[in-house]
Amino acid sequence: MLPSRIPCLILSSCLAVLLGCSPVHKQMQSANADVQGVQKFKPAFGVALYSTTVDVSGNHLSGLLLVKKMPDSSTRMVFSSEMGLSFFDFEFSADGNFKVYSIIKKMNRKAVIKTLRHNFELVLMNRLDHSNASVRSLGGQLYFIFPQEKGYHYYITNENGAELLRMERASSKKVIMEAVMKNYRNGIPDTIGISHKTFEFNIGLKRIER
């Protein structure tokens, strides 16, 4: 088992990158880039296990997050303690539907479930309608923009689209949350960090090789 402080250090380094950014999307310019180019960053989960920390409004949880691609192409996420206590069990279907199989009483609030759903949908990249998407540029970075039912998903790369720098979920006025996925191996990110801008809700994931 990895030392418990490792995910915290990973999350801290991710957040240092994220918090240096500011919402200046209105200054973006049109870019000549293929919106399909962002697909190469979509995680190719088969089965992956992550050492995980969650900090929300002064409460701290740590444990293991199992991410598994199911035969019907849905993605199952099960977060449990090192002792086997299940915190939540979610399913994200390939067509964008979402199902809660179980969640502990302390987390069983609509706002918490909705926030977790939005967090992981941004990372899974399974709600991307390319027919309604666009690419714009700002400060030497490309913004792949996908309108959602409420707000937008931004996938931000370097100038040539070769490196995913960060991801954002935003309203029409401000960035709500930011995330990073780093060090892909066989299509699966080794490190994932998620940070909210409007309240304390941070998630750090470090992959465990099995």
Coordinates of N, CA and C in Angstrom, one line a residue:
M1 N 0.8 -1.2 0.0 CA 0.0 0.0 0.0 C 0.9 1.2 0.0
L2 N 0.5 2.3 -0.8 CA 1.3 3.5 -0.8 C 1.1 4.3 0.5
P3 N 2.1 5.0 0.9 CA 2.0 5.9 2.1 C 0.9 6.8 1.9
S4 N 0.1 7.1 3.0 CA -1.1 7.9 2.8 C -0.8 9.4 2.4
R5 N 0.4 9.8 2.7 CA 0.7 11.2 2.3 C 1.0 11.4 0.9
I6 N 1.3 10.3 0.1 CA 1.6 10.5 -1.3 C 0.5 11.1 -2.1
P7 N -0.8 10.7 -2.0 CA -1.8 11.3 -2.8 C -2.0 12.8 -2.4
C8 N -1.7 13.2 -1.1 CA -1.8 14.6 -0.7 C -0.7 15.4 -1.4
L9 N 0.5 14.8 -1.5 CA 1.6 15.6 -2.2 C 1.2 15.7 -3.7
I10 N 0.7 14.7 -4.3 CA 0.3 14.7 -5.7 C -0.7 15.8 -5.9
L11 N -1.8 15.8 -5.1 CA -2.9 16.7 -5.2 C -2.3 18.2 -5.0
S12 N -1.4 18.4 -4.0 CA -0.9 19.7 -3.8 C -0.2 20.2 -5.0
S13 N 0.6 19.4 -5.7 CA 1.3 19.8 -6.9 C 0.4 20.1 -8.0
C14 N -0.7 19.3 -8.1 CA -1.7 19.6 -9.2 C -2.4 20.9 -8.9
L15 N -2.7 21.2 -7.7 CA -3.5 22.4 -7.4 C -2.6 23.6 -7.5
A16 N -1.3 23.5 -7.3 CA -0.4 24.7 -7.6 C -0.5 25.1 -9.0
V17 N -0.6 24.1 -9.9 CA -0.8 24.5 -11.3 C -2.1 25.1 -11.6
L18 N -3.2 24.5 -11.0 CA -4.5 24.9 -11.3 C -4.8 26.3 -10.8
L19 N -4.4 26.6 -9.6 CA -4.8 27.9 -8.9 C -4.1 29.1 -9.5
G20 N -3.1 28.8 -10.4 CA -2.4 29.9 -11.1 C -3.2 30.4 -12.3
C21 N -4.3 29.8 -12.6 CA -5.1 30.1 -13.8 C -6.2 31.1 -13.4
S22 N -6.7 31.9 -14.4 CA -7.8 32.8 -14.2 C -8.8 32.7 -15.3
P23 N -10.1 32.9 -15.1 CA -11.1 32.8 -16.1 C -11.1 34.0 -17.1
V24 N -10.4 33.9 -18.2 CA -10.4 35.0 -19.2 C -10.9 34.5 -20.5
H25 N -11.9 33.6 -20.5 CA -12.4 33.0 -21.7 C -12.9 34.0 -22.8
K26 N -13.4 35.1 -22.3 CA -13.9 36.1 -23.3 C -12.8 36.6 -24.2
Q27 N -11.6 36.5 -23.9 CA -10.5 37.0 -24.7 C -10.0 36.0 -25.7
M28 N -10.6 34.8 -25.8 CA -10.2 33.8 -26.7 C -10.4 34.1 -28.1
Q29 N -9.6 33.6 -29.0 CA -9.7 33.9 -30.5 C -10.0 32.5 -31.2
S30 N -10.5 32.6 -32.4 CA -10.8 31.4 -33.2 C -9.4 30.7 -33.5
A31 N -9.5 29.4 -33.6 CA -8.3 28.6 -33.8 C -8.6 27.6 -34.9
N32 N -7.6 27.4 -35.7 CA -7.7 26.4 -36.8 C -7.2 25.0 -36.3
A33 N -8.1 24.3 -35.7 CA -7.7 23.0 -35.1 C -8.9 22.1 -35.2
D34 N -8.7 20.8 -35.3 CA -9.7 19.8 -35.4 C -10.2 19.5 -34.0
V35 N -11.5 19.7 -33.7 CA -12.1 19.4 -32.4 C -11.9 18.0 -32.0
Q36 N -11.8 17.1 -33.0 CA -11.6 15.6 -32.7 C -10.3 15.3 -32.1
G37 N -9.4 16.3 -32.1 CA -8.0 16.1 -31.6 C -8.0 15.8 -30.1
V38 N -9.0 16.3 -29.4 CA -9.0 16.1 -28.0 C -9.3 14.6 -27.6
Q39 N -9.8 13.8 -28.5 CA -10.2 12.4 -28.2 C -9.0 11.6 -27.7
K40 N -7.8 12.0 -28.2 CA -6.6 11.1 -27.8 C -6.3 11.2 -26.3
F41 N -6.9 12.1 -25.6 CA -6.7 12.2 -24.1 C -7.8 11.5 -23.3
K42 N -8.8 11.0 -24.0 CA -9.9 10.2 -23.3 C -9.3 9.0 -22.6
P43 N -9.4 8.9 -21.3 CA -8.8 7.7 -20.6 C -9.3 6.4 -21.2
A44 N -8.4 5.4 -21.4 CA -8.8 4.1 -21.9 C -8.9 3.1 -20.8
F45 N -9.8 3.4 -19.8 CA -9.9 2.5 -18.6 C -10.3 1.1 -19.0
G46 N -9.5 0.1 -18.5 CA -9.9 -1.3 -18.5 C -10.3 -1.5 -17.1
V47 N -9.2 -1.7 -16.3 CA -9.3 -1.8 -14.8 C -8.2 -1.0 -14.3
A48 N -8.5 0.0 -13.4 CA -7.4 0.8 -12.8 C -7.8 1.0 -11.3
L49 N -6.7 1.0 -10.5 CA -6.9 1.2 -9.1 C -6.1 2.4 -8.6
Y50 N -6.7 3.3 -7.9 CA -6.1 4.6 -7.5 C -6.1 4.7 -6.0
S51 N -5.0 5.1 -5.4 CA -4.9 5.6 -4.0 C -5.6 7.0 -4.0
T52 N -6.5 7.2 -3.1 CA -7.4 8.4 -3.3 C -7.6 9.2 -2.0
T53 N -7.6 10.5 -2.1 CA -7.9 11.4 -1.0 C -9.0 12.3 -1.4
V54 N -10.0 12.5 -0.6 CA -11.1 13.5 -0.8 C -11.2 14.4 0.4
D55 N -11.1 15.7 0.1 CA -11.3 16.7 1.2 C -12.4 17.6 0.8
V56 N -13.5 17.6 1.6 CA -14.7 18.4 1.4 C -15.1 19.1 2.6
S57 N -15.1 20.4 2.6 CA -15.7 21.2 3.7 C -15.2 20.8 5.1
G58 N -13.9 20.6 5.2 CA -13.3 20.2 6.5 C -13.3 18.7 6.8
N59 N -13.9 17.9 5.9 CA -13.9 16.4 6.1 C -12.9 15.8 5.2
H60 N -12.2 14.8 5.7 CA -11.2 14.1 4.9 C -11.5 12.6 4.8
L61 N -11.4 12.0 3.6 CA -11.6 10.6 3.3 C -10.4 10.2 2.6
S62 N -9.9 8.9 2.8 CA -8.9 8.3 2.0 C -9.2 6.9 1.8
G63 N -8.7 6.3 0.7 CA -9.0 5.0 0.4 C -8.6 4.6 -1.0
L64 N -9.3 3.7 -1.6 CA -9.0 3.2 -3.0 C -10.2 3.4 -3.9
L65 N -9.9 3.9 -5.1 CA -10.9 4.1 -6.1 C -10.7 3.1 -7.2
L66 N -11.6 2.2 -7.4 CA -11.5 1.2 -8.5 C -12.3 1.7 -9.7
V67 N -11.7 1.8 -10.8 CA -12.4 2.2 -12.1 C -12.3 1.1 -13.1
K68 N -13.5 0.6 -13.5 CA -13.6 -0.6 -14.4 C -14.5 -0.3 -15.5
K69 N -14.0 -0.6 -16.7 CA -14.9 -0.6 -17.9 C -15.7 -1.9 -18.0
M70 N -17.0 -1.8 -18.1 CA -17.9 -3.0 -18.0 C -18.2 -3.5 -19.5
P71 N -18.7 -4.7 -19.6 CA -18.9 -5.3 -20.9 C -19.9 -4.4 -21.8
D72 N -20.8 -3.7 -21.1 CA -21.8 -2.9 -21.8 C -21.2 -1.5 -22.2
S73 N -19.9 -1.3 -22.0 CA -19.2 0.0 -22.2 C -19.5 1.0 -21.2
S74 N -20.2 0.7 -20.1 CA -20.3 1.7 -19.0 C -19.0 1.6 -18.2
T75 N -18.9 2.7 -17.4 CA -17.7 2.7 -16.5 C -18.2 2.7 -15.0
R76 N -17.7 1.8 -14.2 CA -18.1 1.6 -12.8 C -16.9 2.2 -12.0
M77 N -17.3 3.1 -11.0 CA -16.4 3.6 -10.0 C -16.8 3.3 -8.6
V78 N -15.9 2.6 -7.9 CA -16.2 2.2 -6.5 C -15.1 2.7 -5.6
F79 N -15.5 3.6 -4.7 CA -14.5 4.2 -3.8 C -14.8 3.6 -2.4
S80 N -13.7 3.0 -1.8 CA -13.8 2.3 -0.5 C -12.6 2.6 0.3
S81 N -12.8 2.4 1.6 CA -11.7 2.6 2.6 C -10.7 1.4 2.4
E82 N -9.5 1.6 3.0 CA -8.5 0.5 2.9 C -9.0 -0.8 3.6
M83 N -10.0 -0.6 4.5 CA -10.5 -1.7 5.3 C -11.7 -2.4 4.5
G84 N -12.1 -1.8 3.4 CA -13.2 -2.4 2.6 C -14.5 -1.7 2.7
L85 N -14.7 -0.7 3.5 CA -15.9 0.0 3.6 C -16.2 0.8 2.4
S86 N -17.3 0.6 1.7 CA -17.7 1.3 0.5 C -18.2 2.7 0.8
F87 N -17.6 3.7 0.2 CA -18.1 5.1 0.3 C -19.1 5.4 -0.7
F88 N -18.8 5.0 -2.0 CA -19.8 5.1 -3.0 C -19.5 4.1 -4.2
D89 N -20.6 3.8 -4.9 CA -20.5 2.9 -6.1 C -21.3 3.6 -7.2
F90 N -20.7 4.1 -8.2 CA -21.3 4.8 -9.3 C -21.2 4.1 -10.6
E91 N -22.1 4.3 -11.5 CA -22.0 3.9 -12.9 C -22.2 5.0 -13.9
F92 N -21.3 5.1 -14.8 CA -21.4 6.1 -15.9 C -21.6 5.4 -17.2
S93 N -22.7 5.5 -17.8 CA -23.0 4.8 -19.1 C -22.3 5.5 -20.2
A94 N -22.1 4.8 -21.3 CA -21.5 5.3 -22.5 C -22.4 6.4 -23.1
D95 N -23.7 6.4 -22.9 CA -24.6 7.4 -23.5 C -24.8 8.6 -22.6
G96 N -24.1 8.7 -21.5 CA -24.1 9.8 -20.6 C -25.0 9.7 -19.4
N97 N -25.7 8.5 -19.3 CA -26.6 8.3 -18.1 C -25.7 8.0 -16.9
F98 N -26.3 8.2 -15.7 CA -25.6 8.0 -14.4 C -26.5 7.3 -13.4
K99 N -25.8 6.4 -12.7 CA -26.6 5.6 -11.7 C -25.8 5.5 -10.4
V100 N -26.5 5.7 -9.3 CA -25.9 5.5 -8.0 C -26.3 4.1 -7.4
Y101 N -25.4 3.2 -7.3 CA -25.7 1.9 -6.7 C -25.7 2.0 -5.2
S102 N -24.8 2.7 -4.6 CA -24.8 2.9 -3.2 C -23.9 4.1 -2.8
I103 N -24.2 4.7 -1.6 CA -23.4 5.8 -1.1 C -23.6 5.9 0.4
I104 N -22.6 6.2 1.1 CA -22.7 6.3 2.6 C -23.6 7.5 3.0
K105 N -24.2 7.4 4.1 CA -25.2 8.4 4.5 C -24.6 9.8 4.6
K106 N -23.3 9.8 5.1 CA -22.7 11.1 5.2 C -22.5 11.9 3.9
M107 N -22.4 11.1 2.8 CA -22.3 11.7 1.5 C -23.6 11.8 0.7
N108 N -24.6 11.2 1.2 CA -25.9 11.0 0.4 C -26.7 12.3 0.4
R109 N -26.2 13.3 -0.3 CA -26.8 14.6 -0.4 C -26.8 14.9 -1.9
K110 N -27.9 15.5 -2.4 CA -28.0 15.7 -3.8 C -26.9 16.6 -4.4
A111 N -26.5 17.6 -3.6 CA -25.4 18.5 -4.0 C -24.1 17.7 -4.1
V112 N -23.8 16.8 -3.2 CA -22.5 16.1 -3.2 C -22.5 15.1 -4.4
I113 N -23.6 14.4 -4.5 CA -23.7 13.4 -5.7 C -23.6 14.1 -7.0
K114 N -24.3 15.3 -7.1 CA -24.2 16.0 -8.4 C -22.8 16.5 -8.7
T115 N -22.1 17.0 -7.6 CA -20.7 17.5 -7.8 C -19.8 16.3 -8.2
L116 N -19.9 15.2 -7.5 CA -19.1 14.0 -7.9 C -19.3 13.6 -9.3
R117 N -20.6 13.6 -9.7 CA -20.9 13.2 -11.0 C -20.3 14.1 -12.1
H118 N -20.4 15.4 -11.8 CA -19.8 16.4 -12.8 C -18.3 16.2 -12.8
N119 N -17.7 16.0 -11.6 CA -16.2 15.8 -11.5 C -15.7 14.7 -12.5
F120 N -16.4 13.5 -12.3 CA -15.9 12.4 -13.0 C -16.3 12.4 -14.5
E121 N -17.4 13.0 -14.8 CA -17.8 13.2 -16.2 C -16.8 14.0 -17.0
L122 N -16.3 15.0 -16.4 CA -15.2 15.8 -17.0 C -14.0 15.0 -17.3
V123 N -13.6 14.1 -16.3 CA -12.4 13.3 -16.5 C -12.7 12.2 -17.5
L124 N -13.8 11.5 -17.4 CA -14.1 10.4 -18.3 C -14.3 10.8 -19.7
M125 N -14.7 12.1 -19.9 CA -14.9 12.6 -21.3 C -15.9 11.9 -22.1
N126 N -17.0 11.5 -21.4 CA -18.0 10.7 -22.0 C -19.3 11.5 -22.3
R127 N -19.2 12.8 -22.2 CA -20.4 13.7 -22.5 C -19.9 14.8 -23.5
L128 N -19.2 14.4 -24.5 CA -18.6 15.3 -25.5 C -19.3 15.2 -26.8
D129 N -20.1 16.2 -27.1 CA -20.9 16.3 -28.4 C -20.0 17.1 -29.4
H130 N -19.3 16.4 -30.3 CA -18.4 17.1 -31.2 C -19.1 17.9 -32.2
S131 N -20.4 17.6 -32.5 CA -21.1 18.3 -33.5 C -21.4 19.8 -33.0
N132 N -21.4 20.0 -31.7 CA -21.7 21.3 -31.1 C -20.4 21.9 -30.5
A133 N -19.3 21.4 -30.8 CA -18.0 21.8 -30.1 C -17.3 22.8 -31.0
S134 N -16.3 23.5 -30.4 CA -15.4 24.4 -31.1 C -14.1 24.5 -30.4
V135 N -13.1 25.0 -31.2 CA -11.7 25.2 -30.6 C -11.4 26.6 -30.8
R136 N -10.8 27.2 -29.7 CA -10.4 28.6 -29.6 C -9.0 28.6 -29.0
S137 N -8.3 29.8 -29.1 CA -7.0 29.9 -28.6 C -6.8 31.1 -27.6
L138 N -5.9 30.9 -26.7 CA -5.6 32.0 -25.8 C -4.2 31.8 -25.2
G139 N -3.4 32.8 -25.3 CA -2.1 32.7 -24.6 C -1.2 31.5 -25.0
G140 N -1.3 31.1 -26.3 CA -0.5 30.0 -26.7 C -1.1 28.6 -26.3
Q141 N -2.4 28.6 -25.9 CA -3.0 27.4 -25.6 C -4.3 27.2 -26.4
L142 N -4.7 25.9 -26.7 CA -5.9 25.6 -27.4 C -7.0 25.2 -26.4
Y143 N -8.2 25.8 -26.5 CA -9.3 25.4 -25.7 C -10.4 24.7 -26.5
F144 N -10.5 23.4 -26.2 CA -11.5 22.6 -26.9 C -12.8 22.7 -26.0
I145 N -13.9 23.3 -26.6 CA -15.0 23.8 -25.8 C -16.2 22.9 -26.2
F146 N -16.8 22.3 -25.2 CA -18.0 21.4 -25.3 C -19.2 21.9 -24.5
P147 N -20.2 22.5 -25.1 CA -21.3 23.0 -24.3 C -22.0 21.8 -23.6
Q148 N -22.5 22.1 -22.4 CA -23.2 21.1 -21.6 C -24.6 21.6 -21.4
E149 N -25.4 20.8 -20.7 CA -26.8 21.3 -20.4 C -26.8 22.6 -19.6
K150 N -25.8 22.7 -18.7 CA -25.6 23.9 -18.0 C -24.1 24.1 -18.0
G151 N -23.6 25.1 -18.7 CA -22.2 25.5 -18.7 C -21.5 24.8 -19.8
Y152 N -20.1 24.7 -19.6 CA -19.2 24.2 -20.6 C -18.2 23.3 -20.0
H153 N -17.7 22.4 -20.8 CA -16.4 21.7 -20.5 C -15.3 22.2 -21.4
Y154 N -14.2 22.6 -20.8 CA -13.0 23.0 -21.5 C -11.9 22.0 -21.3
Y155 N -11.3 21.6 -22.5 CA -10.1 20.8 -22.4 C -9.0 21.6 -23.0
I156 N -8.0 21.9 -22.3 CA -7.0 22.9 -22.6 C -5.7 22.2 -22.9
T157 N -5.1 22.4 -24.1 CA -3.9 21.8 -24.5 C -2.8 22.9 -24.8
N158 N -1.6 22.4 -25.1 CA -0.6 23.3 -25.5 C -0.9 23.7 -27.0
E159 N 0.0 24.6 -27.5 CA -0.4 25.2 -28.8 C -0.6 24.3 -30.0
N160 N 0.1 23.1 -30.0 CA 0.0 22.2 -31.1 C -1.0 21.0 -30.7
G161 N -1.6 21.1 -29.6 CA -2.6 20.1 -29.2 C -2.0 18.8 -28.8
A162 N -0.7 18.7 -28.5 CA 0.0 17.5 -28.1 C -0.1 17.1 -26.7
E163 N -0.3 18.1 -25.8 CA -0.3 17.8 -24.3 C -1.6 18.4 -23.7
L164 N -2.3 17.6 -22.9 CA -3.4 18.1 -22.1 C -2.9 18.8 -20.9
L165 N -3.1 20.1 -20.8 CA -2.6 20.9 -19.7 C -3.6 20.9 -18.5
R166 N -4.9 21.0 -18.7 CA -5.9 21.0 -17.7 C -7.3 20.9 -18.3
M167 N -8.2 20.7 -17.4 CA -9.6 20.6 -17.8 C -10.4 21.6 -16.9
E168 N -11.5 22.2 -17.4 CA -12.3 23.1 -16.7 C -13.8 22.8 -16.9
R169 N -14.6 22.9 -15.8 CA -16.0 23.0 -15.9 C -16.4 24.4 -15.6
A170 N -17.1 25.1 -16.4 CA -17.4 26.5 -16.2 C -18.8 26.9 -16.6
S171 N -19.3 27.9 -15.9 CA -20.6 28.5 -16.3 C -20.3 29.6 -17.3
S172 N -21.2 30.4 -17.7 CA -21.0 31.4 -18.7 C -20.2 32.6 -18.1
K173 N -20.0 32.6 -16.8 CA -19.3 33.7 -16.1 C -18.0 33.3 -15.4
K174 N -17.9 32.1 -15.0 CA -16.7 31.7 -14.2 C -16.4 30.3 -14.2
V175 N -15.1 29.9 -13.9 CA -14.7 28.6 -13.8 C -15.2 28.0 -12.4
I176 N -15.8 26.8 -12.5 CA -16.4 26.2 -11.3 C -15.4 25.2 -10.7
M177 N -14.8 24.4 -11.6 CA -13.8 23.4 -11.1 C -12.8 23.2 -12.2
E178 N -11.6 22.7 -11.7 CA -10.5 22.4 -12.6 C -10.0 21.1 -12.3
A179 N -9.3 20.5 -13.3 CA -8.8 19.1 -13.1 C -7.5 19.0 -14.0
V180 N -6.7 18.0 -13.6 CA -5.5 17.7 -14.4 C -5.5 16.1 -14.5
M181 N -5.0 15.6 -15.6 CA -4.7 14.2 -15.8 C -3.2 14.2 -16.4
K182 N -2.4 13.4 -15.7 CA -0.9 13.4 -16.0 C -0.4 12.0 -16.2
N183 N 0.7 11.9 -16.9 CA 1.5 10.7 -17.0 C 0.7 9.5 -17.5
Y184 N 0.2 9.6 -18.7 CA -0.6 8.5 -19.3 C 0.3 7.3 -19.5
R185 N -0.2 6.1 -19.1 CA 0.5 4.9 -19.5 C -0.5 3.9 -20.0
N186 N -0.3 3.4 -21.2 CA -1.3 2.6 -21.9 C -2.7 3.2 -21.9
G187 N -2.7 4.5 -22.1 CA -4.0 5.2 -22.3 C -4.7 5.5 -21.0
I188 N -4.0 5.3 -19.8 CA -4.6 5.5 -18.5 C -3.7 6.5 -17.7
P189 N -4.3 7.6 -17.2 CA -3.5 8.6 -16.5 C -3.1 8.0 -15.2
D190 N -1.8 8.3 -14.8 CA -1.2 7.9 -13.6 C -1.7 8.8 -12.4
T191 N -1.9 10.1 -12.7 CA -2.2 11.0 -11.7 C -3.4 11.9 -12.1
I192 N -4.4 12.1 -11.2 CA -5.6 12.9 -11.5 C -5.8 13.8 -10.3
G193 N -6.0 15.1 -10.5 CA -6.2 16.1 -9.5 C -7.5 16.9 -9.8
I194 N -8.4 17.1 -8.9 CA -9.6 17.9 -9.1 C -9.7 18.9 -8.0
S195 N -10.0 20.1 -8.4 CA -10.1 21.2 -7.4 C -11.3 22.1 -7.8
H196 N -12.1 22.4 -6.7 CA -13.3 23.3 -6.9 C -12.9 24.8 -6.6
K197 N -13.5 25.7 -7.3 CA -13.2 27.1 -7.1 C -14.1 27.8 -6.2
T198 N -15.3 27.3 -6.0 CA -16.3 28.1 -5.2 C -16.5 27.6 -3.8
F199 N -15.9 26.4 -3.5 CA -16.0 25.8 -2.1 C -14.9 24.8 -2.0
E200 N -14.6 24.3 -0.8 CA -13.6 23.3 -0.6 C -14.1 21.9 -1.0
F201 N -13.5 21.4 -2.1 CA -13.9 20.1 -2.5 C -12.7 19.7 -3.4
N202 N -11.8 18.9 -2.9 CA -10.6 18.5 -3.7 C -10.4 17.0 -3.7
I203 N -10.0 16.5 -4.8 CA -9.8 15.0 -5.0 C -8.4 14.8 -5.6
G204 N -7.7 13.9 -5.0 CA -6.4 13.5 -5.5 C -6.3 12.0 -5.7
L205 N -5.9 11.6 -6.9 CA -5.8 10.2 -7.3 C -4.4 9.8 -7.8
K206 N -3.8 8.8 -7.3 CA -2.5 8.3 -7.7 C -2.6 6.8 -8.0
R207 N -2.4 6.4 -9.3 CA -2.6 5.0 -9.7 C -1.7 4.1 -9.0
I208 N -2.2 2.9 -8.6 CA -1.5 1.8 -8.0 C -1.3 0.7 -9.0
E209 N -0.1 0.4 -9.3 CA 0.2 -0.7 -10.2 C 0.0 -2.1 -9.5
R210 N -0.7 -3.0 -10.2 CA -1.0 -4.3 -9.6 C -0.3 -5.4 -10.4

